[in-house]
Tab-separated table of C-alpha atoms and ligand atoms in Angstrom:
chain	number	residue	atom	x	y	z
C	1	UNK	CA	93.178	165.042	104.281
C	2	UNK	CA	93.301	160.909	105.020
C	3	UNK	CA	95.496	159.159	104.312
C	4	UNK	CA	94.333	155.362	103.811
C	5	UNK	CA	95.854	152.137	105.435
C	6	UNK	CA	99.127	150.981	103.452
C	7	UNK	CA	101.127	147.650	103.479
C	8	UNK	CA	100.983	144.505	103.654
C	9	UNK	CA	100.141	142.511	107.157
C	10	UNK	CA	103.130	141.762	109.506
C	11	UNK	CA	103.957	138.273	109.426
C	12	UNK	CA	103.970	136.760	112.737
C	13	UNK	CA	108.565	136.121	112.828
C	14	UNK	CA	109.872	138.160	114.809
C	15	UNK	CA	111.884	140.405	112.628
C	16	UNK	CA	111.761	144.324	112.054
C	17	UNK	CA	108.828	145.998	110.781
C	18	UNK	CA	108.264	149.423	109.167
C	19	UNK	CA	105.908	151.952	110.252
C	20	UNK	CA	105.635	154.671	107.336
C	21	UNK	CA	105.003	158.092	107.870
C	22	UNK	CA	102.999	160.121	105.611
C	23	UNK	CA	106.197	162.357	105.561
C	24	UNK	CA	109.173	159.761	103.963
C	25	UNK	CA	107.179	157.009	102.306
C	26	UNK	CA	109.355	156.504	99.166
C	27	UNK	CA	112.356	156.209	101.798
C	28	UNK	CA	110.235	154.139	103.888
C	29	UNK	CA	109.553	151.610	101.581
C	30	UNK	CA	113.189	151.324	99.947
C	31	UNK	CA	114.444	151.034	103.514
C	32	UNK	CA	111.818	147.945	104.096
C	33	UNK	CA	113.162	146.455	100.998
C	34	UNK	CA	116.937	146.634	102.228
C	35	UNK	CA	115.755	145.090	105.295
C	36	UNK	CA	113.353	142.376	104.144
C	37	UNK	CA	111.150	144.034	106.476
C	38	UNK	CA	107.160	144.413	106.282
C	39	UNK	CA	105.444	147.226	106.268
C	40	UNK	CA	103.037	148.103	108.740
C	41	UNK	CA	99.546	148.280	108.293
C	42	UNK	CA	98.573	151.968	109.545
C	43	UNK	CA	96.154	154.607	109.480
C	44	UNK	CA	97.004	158.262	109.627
C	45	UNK	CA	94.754	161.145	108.687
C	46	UNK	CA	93.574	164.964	110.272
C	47	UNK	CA	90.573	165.688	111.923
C	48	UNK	CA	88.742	169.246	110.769
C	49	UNK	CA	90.330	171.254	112.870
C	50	UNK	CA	93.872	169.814	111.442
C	51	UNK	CA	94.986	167.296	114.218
C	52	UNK	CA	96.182	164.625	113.505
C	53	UNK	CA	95.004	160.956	114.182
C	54	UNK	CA	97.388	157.729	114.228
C	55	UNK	CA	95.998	154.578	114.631
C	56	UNK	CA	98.475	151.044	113.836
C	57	UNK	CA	96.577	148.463	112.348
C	58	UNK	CA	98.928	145.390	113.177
C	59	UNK	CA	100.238	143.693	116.497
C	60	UNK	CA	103.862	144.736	116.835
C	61	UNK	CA	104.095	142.181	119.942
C	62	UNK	CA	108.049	141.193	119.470
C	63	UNK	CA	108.938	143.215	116.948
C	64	UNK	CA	110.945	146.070	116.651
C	65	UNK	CA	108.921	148.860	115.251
C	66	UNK	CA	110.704	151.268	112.754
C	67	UNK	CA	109.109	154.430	112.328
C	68	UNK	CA	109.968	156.378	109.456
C	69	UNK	CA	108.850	160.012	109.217
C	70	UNK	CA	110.992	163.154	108.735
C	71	UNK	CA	109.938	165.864	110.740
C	72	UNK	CA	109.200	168.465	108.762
C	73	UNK	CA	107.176	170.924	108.232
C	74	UNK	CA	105.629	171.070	111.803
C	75	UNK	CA	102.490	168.812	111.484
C	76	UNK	CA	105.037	165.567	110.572
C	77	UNK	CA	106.705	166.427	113.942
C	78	UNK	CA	103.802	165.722	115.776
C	79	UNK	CA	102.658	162.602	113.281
C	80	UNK	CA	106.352	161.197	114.563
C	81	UNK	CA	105.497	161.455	117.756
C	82	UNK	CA	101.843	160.209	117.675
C	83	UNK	CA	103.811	157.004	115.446
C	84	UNK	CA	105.731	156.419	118.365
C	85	UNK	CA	103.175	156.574	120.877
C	86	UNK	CA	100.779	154.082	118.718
C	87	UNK	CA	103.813	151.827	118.178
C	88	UNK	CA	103.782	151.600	122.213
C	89	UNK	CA	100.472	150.673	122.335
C	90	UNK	CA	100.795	148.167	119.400
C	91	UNK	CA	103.179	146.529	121.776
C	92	UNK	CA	106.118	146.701	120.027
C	93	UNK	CA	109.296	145.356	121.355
C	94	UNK	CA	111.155	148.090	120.783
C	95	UNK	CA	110.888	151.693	119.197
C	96	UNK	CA	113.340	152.995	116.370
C	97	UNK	CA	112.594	156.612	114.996
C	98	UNK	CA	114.247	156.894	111.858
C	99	UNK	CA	114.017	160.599	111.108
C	100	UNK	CA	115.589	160.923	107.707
C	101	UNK	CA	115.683	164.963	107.630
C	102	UNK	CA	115.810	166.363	111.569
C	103	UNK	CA	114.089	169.637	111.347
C	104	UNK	CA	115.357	172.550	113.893
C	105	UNK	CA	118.873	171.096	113.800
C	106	UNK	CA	120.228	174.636	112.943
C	107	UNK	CA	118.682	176.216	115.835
C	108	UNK	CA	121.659	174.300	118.543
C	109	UNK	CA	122.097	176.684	120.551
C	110	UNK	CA	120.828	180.083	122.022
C	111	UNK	CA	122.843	182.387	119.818
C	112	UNK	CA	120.961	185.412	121.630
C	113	UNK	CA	120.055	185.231	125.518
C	114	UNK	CA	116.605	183.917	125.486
C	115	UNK	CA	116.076	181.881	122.476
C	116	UNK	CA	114.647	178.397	122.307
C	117	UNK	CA	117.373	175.797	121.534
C	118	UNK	CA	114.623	174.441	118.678
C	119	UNK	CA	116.421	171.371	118.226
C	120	UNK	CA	116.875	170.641	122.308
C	121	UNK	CA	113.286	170.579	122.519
C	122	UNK	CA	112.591	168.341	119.038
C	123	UNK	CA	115.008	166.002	120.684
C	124	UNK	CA	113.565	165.512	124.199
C	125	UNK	CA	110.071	165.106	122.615
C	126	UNK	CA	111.282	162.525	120.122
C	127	UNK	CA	113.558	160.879	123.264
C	128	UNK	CA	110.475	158.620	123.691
C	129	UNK	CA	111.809	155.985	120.843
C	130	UNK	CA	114.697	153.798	122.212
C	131	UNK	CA	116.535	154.652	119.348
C	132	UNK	CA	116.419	157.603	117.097
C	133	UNK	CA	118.962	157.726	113.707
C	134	UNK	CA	118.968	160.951	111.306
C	135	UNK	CA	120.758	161.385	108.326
C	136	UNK	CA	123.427	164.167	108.044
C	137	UNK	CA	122.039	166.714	110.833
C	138	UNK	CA	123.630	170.429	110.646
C	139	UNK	CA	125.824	169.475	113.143
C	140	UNK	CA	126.234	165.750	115.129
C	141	UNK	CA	126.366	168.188	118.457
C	142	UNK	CA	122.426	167.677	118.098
C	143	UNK	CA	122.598	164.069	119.129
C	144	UNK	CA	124.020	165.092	122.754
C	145	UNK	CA	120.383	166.361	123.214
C	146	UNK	CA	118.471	163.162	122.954
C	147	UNK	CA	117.792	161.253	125.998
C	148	UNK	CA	117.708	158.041	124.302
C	149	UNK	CA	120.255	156.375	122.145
C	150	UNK	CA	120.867	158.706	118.782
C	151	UNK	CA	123.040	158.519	116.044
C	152	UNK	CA	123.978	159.591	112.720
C	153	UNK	CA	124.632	158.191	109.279
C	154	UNK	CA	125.645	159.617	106.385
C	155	UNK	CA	124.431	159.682	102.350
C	156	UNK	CA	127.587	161.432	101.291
C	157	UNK	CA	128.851	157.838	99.850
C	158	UNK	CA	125.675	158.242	97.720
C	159	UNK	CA	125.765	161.818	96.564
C	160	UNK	CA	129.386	161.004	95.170
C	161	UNK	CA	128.547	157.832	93.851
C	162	UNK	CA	125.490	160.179	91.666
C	163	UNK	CA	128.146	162.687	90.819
C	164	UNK	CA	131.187	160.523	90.327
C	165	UNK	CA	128.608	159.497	87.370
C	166	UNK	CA	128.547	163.416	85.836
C	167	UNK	CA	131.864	163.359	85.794
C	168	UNK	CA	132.921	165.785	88.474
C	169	UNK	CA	136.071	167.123	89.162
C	170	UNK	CA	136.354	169.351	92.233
C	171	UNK	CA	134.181	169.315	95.132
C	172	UNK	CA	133.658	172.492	97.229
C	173	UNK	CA	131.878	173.571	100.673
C	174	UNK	CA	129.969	176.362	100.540
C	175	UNK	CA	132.032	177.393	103.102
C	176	UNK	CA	134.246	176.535	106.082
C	177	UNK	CA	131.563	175.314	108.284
C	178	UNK	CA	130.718	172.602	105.551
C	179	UNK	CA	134.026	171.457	104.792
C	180	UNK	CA	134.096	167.865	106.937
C	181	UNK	CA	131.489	166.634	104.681
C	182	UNK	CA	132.120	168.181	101.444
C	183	UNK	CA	135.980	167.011	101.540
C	184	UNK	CA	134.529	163.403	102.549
C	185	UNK	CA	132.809	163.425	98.922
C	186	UNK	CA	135.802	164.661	97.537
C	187	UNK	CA	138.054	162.153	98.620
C	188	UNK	CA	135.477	159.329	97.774
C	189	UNK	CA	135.956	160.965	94.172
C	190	UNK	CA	139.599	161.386	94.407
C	191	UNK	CA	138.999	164.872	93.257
C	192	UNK	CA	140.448	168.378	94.697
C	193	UNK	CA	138.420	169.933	97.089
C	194	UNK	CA	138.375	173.448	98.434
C	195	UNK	CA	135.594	175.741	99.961
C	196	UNK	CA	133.637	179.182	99.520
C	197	UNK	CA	133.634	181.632	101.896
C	198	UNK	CA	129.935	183.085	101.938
C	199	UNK	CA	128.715	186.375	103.858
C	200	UNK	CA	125.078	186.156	104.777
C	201	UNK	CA	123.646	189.015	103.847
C	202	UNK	CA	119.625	188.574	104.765
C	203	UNK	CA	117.688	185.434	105.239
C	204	UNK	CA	117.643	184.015	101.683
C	205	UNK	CA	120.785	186.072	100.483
C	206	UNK	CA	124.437	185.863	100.617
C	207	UNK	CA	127.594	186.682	99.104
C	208	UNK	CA	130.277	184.351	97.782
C	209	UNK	CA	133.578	186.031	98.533
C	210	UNK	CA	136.786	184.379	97.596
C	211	UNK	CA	137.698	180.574	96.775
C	212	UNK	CA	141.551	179.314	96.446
C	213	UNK	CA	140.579	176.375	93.718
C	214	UNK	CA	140.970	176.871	90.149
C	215	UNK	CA	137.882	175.803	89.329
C	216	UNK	CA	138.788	177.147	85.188
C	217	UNK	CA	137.567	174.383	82.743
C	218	UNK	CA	136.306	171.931	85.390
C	219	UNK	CA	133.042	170.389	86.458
C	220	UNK	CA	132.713	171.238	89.790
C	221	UNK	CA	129.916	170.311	92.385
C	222	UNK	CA	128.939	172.149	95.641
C	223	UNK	CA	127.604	169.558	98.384
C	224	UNK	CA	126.417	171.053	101.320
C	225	UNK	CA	123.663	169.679	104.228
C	226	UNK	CA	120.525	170.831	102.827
C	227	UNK	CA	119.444	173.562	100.081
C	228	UNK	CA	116.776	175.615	101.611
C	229	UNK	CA	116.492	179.020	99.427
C	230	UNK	CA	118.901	177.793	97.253
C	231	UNK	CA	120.431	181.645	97.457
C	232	UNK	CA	123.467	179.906	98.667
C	233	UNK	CA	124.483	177.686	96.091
C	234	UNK	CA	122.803	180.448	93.468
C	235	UNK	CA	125.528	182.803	94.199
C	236	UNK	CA	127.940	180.200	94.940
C	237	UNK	CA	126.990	178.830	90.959
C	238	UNK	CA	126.973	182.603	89.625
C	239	UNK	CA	130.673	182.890	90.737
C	240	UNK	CA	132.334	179.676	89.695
C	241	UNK	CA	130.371	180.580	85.924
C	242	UNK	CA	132.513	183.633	86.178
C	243	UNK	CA	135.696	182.345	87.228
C	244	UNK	CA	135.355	179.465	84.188
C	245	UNK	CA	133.924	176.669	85.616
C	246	UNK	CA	132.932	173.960	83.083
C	247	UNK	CA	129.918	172.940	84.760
C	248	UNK	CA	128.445	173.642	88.518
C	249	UNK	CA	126.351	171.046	90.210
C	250	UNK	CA	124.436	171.682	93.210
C	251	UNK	CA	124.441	168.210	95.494
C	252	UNK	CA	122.605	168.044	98.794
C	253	UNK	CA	121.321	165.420	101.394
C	254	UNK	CA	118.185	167.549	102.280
C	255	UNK	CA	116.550	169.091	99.371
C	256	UNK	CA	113.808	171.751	101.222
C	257	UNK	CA	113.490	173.945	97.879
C	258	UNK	CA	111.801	177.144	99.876
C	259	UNK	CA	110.565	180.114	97.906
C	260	UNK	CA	110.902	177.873	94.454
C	261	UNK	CA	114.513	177.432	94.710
C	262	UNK	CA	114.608	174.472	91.992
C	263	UNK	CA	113.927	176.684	88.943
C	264	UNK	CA	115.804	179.435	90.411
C	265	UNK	CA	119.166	177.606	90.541
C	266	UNK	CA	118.691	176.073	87.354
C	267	UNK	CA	117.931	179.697	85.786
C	268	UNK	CA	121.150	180.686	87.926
C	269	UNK	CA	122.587	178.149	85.504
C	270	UNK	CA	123.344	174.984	87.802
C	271	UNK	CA	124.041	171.866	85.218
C	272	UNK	CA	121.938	169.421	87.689
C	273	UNK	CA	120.779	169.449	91.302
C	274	UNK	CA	121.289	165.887	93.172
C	275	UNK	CA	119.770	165.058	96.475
C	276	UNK	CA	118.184	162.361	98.484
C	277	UNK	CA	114.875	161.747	99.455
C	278	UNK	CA	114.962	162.717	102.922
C	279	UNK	CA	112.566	164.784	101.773
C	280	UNK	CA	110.035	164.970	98.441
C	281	UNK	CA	111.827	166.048	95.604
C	282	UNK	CA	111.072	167.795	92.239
C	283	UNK	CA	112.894	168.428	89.326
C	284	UNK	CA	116.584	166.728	90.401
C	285	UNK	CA	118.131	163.529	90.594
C	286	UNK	CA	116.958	161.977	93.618
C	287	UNK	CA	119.212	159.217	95.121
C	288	UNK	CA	117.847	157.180	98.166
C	289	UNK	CA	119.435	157.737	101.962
C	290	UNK	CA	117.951	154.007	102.389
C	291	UNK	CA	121.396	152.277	102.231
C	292	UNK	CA	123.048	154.181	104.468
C	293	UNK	CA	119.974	154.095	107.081
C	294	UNK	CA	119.912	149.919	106.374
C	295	UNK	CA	123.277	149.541	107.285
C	296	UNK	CA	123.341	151.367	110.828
C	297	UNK	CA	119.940	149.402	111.466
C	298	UNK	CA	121.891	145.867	110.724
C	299	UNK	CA	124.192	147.206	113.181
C	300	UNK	CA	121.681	148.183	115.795
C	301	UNK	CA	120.357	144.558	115.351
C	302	UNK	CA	123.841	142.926	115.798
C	303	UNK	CA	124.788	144.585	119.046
C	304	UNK	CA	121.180	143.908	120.226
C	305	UNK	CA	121.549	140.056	119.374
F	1	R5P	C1	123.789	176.602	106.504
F	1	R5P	O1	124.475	176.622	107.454
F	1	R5P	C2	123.377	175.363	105.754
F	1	R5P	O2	124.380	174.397	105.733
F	1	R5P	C3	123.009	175.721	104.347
F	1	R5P	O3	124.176	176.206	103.679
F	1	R5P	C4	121.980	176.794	104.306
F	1	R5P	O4	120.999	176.597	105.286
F	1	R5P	C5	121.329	176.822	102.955
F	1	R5P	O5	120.354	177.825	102.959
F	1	R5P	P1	119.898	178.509	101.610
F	1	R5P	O6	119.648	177.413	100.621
F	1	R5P	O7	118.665	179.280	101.981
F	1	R5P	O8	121.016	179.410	101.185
């Protein structure tokens, strides 16, 4: 597959410019909007055997180059890293790798003697930006791993401003683990806010155990990280039905939708799934991580001025 040139030239100012990976380019252009940035002109496409080829078309002399790709499935890990490398030899002044969703970050330590820490090594290999920023990772322990400057923003100000329009009113974690950033979109709301307790019971299967919330009569909405299976918030959804709940939405920051996990938690009865577009979306209500990412950036730029 190719993947033509896209964007307009970089105007010679010396200002920001976006590099879009093939991976985020809905995010990548909103976030070049919020900046007033261009976009860079680049080429990206896969040689037969399925390697990939990066080429940027425009002279980044002065300008800060950021790269937006999320790094997932495998193949958009290594077009991040080839981005980075051509930014370098486009002579940019400086390299930002926006990763929107950071694959691996589950995988943060070796649980069992032996194991890869997955998202050690995606961090040293991405290390070679100066600056890397990802948007709610599993856990912000990941960032210790990068050898360059990393850091973290958040969309949950987004997610509740989607479901403070469905009229929610509880929020829940799908369980403990999940409870800083679930209670951060409940108090946004001004809502109650409680959380699940959930026993994993195989890869894509788990059981939702107890809750302390009356959730009777209400509209309540699950946010957790990322939906993978979706088995989580199924069961989580099939329980709250039970115990009365008005309405159960399923909100998200990184919507991977394995094994067709869309339809499934709508047949499980979910009223609406909600999540950003970290990564490409189908059937929900996508809201962009762009503001949050724009904001950190205007940051970056003020302590570099
Ligand atoms: C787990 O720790 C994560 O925060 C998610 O709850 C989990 O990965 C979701 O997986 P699934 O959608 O397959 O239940």
């Amino acid at each position: 597959m190719s993947h033509l040139p896209i964007g307009a030239p970089v105007a010679p100012a010396a200002a920001p410019a976006v590099v879009a990976g093939t991976a985020s380019l809905p995010l990548a252009r909103r976030l070049a909007e919020a900046l007033d940035a261009p976009i860079v002109q680049r080429e990206v496409r896969r040689f037969p055997d399925g390697e990939a080829y990066v080429r940027i078309l425009d002279d980044l002399a002065d300008r800060d180059a950021i790269i937006v790709q999320s790094t997932h499935p495998d193949p958009e890990l290594v077009e991040m890293l080839l981005l980075q490398d051509a930014a370098r030899e486009a002579r940019a002044a400086s390299v930002t790798a926006v990763v929107p969703y950071l694959a691996y970050a589950r995988q943060d330590r070796a649980f069992h003697p032996g194991e890869a820490v997955s998202s050690r090594a995606v961090a040293l290999a991405l290390s070679a930006a100066d600056l890397v920023i990802t948007v709610d990772p599993h856990k912000e322990e990941v960032l210790r791993h990068f050898t360059c400057e990393a850091a973290a923003v958040t969309a949950v100000p987004q997610l509740a401003e989607a479901l403070a329009r469905h009229d929610v009113e509880a929020v829940l974690a799908p369980d403990k683990g999940a409870r800083e950033r679930a209670g951060d979109a409940a108090r946004i709301l001004g809502v109650p806010f409680d959380h699940l307790e959930k026993t994993r019971l195989g890869p894509t299967e788990v059981r939702i155990q107890a809750k302390d919330l009356d959730v009777e009569g209400r509209r309540v909405a699950i946010v957790d990280d990322l939906i993978a299976s979706g088995g989580t918030m199924r069961e989580a959804t099939r329980q709250l039905l039970d115990q009365g709940a008005a309405a159960v939405l399923a909100a998200c920051t990184h919507g991977l939708f394995t094994d067709g996990a869309v339809p499934k938690l709508l047949d499980a009865g979910v009223d609406r799934i909600v999540c950003t577009d970290t990564l490409p979306a189908e059937g929900c209500e996508v809201i962009s991580a762009a503001p949050a990412v724009a904001a950190r950036l205007r940051e970056a730029a003020l302590h570099a001025g």
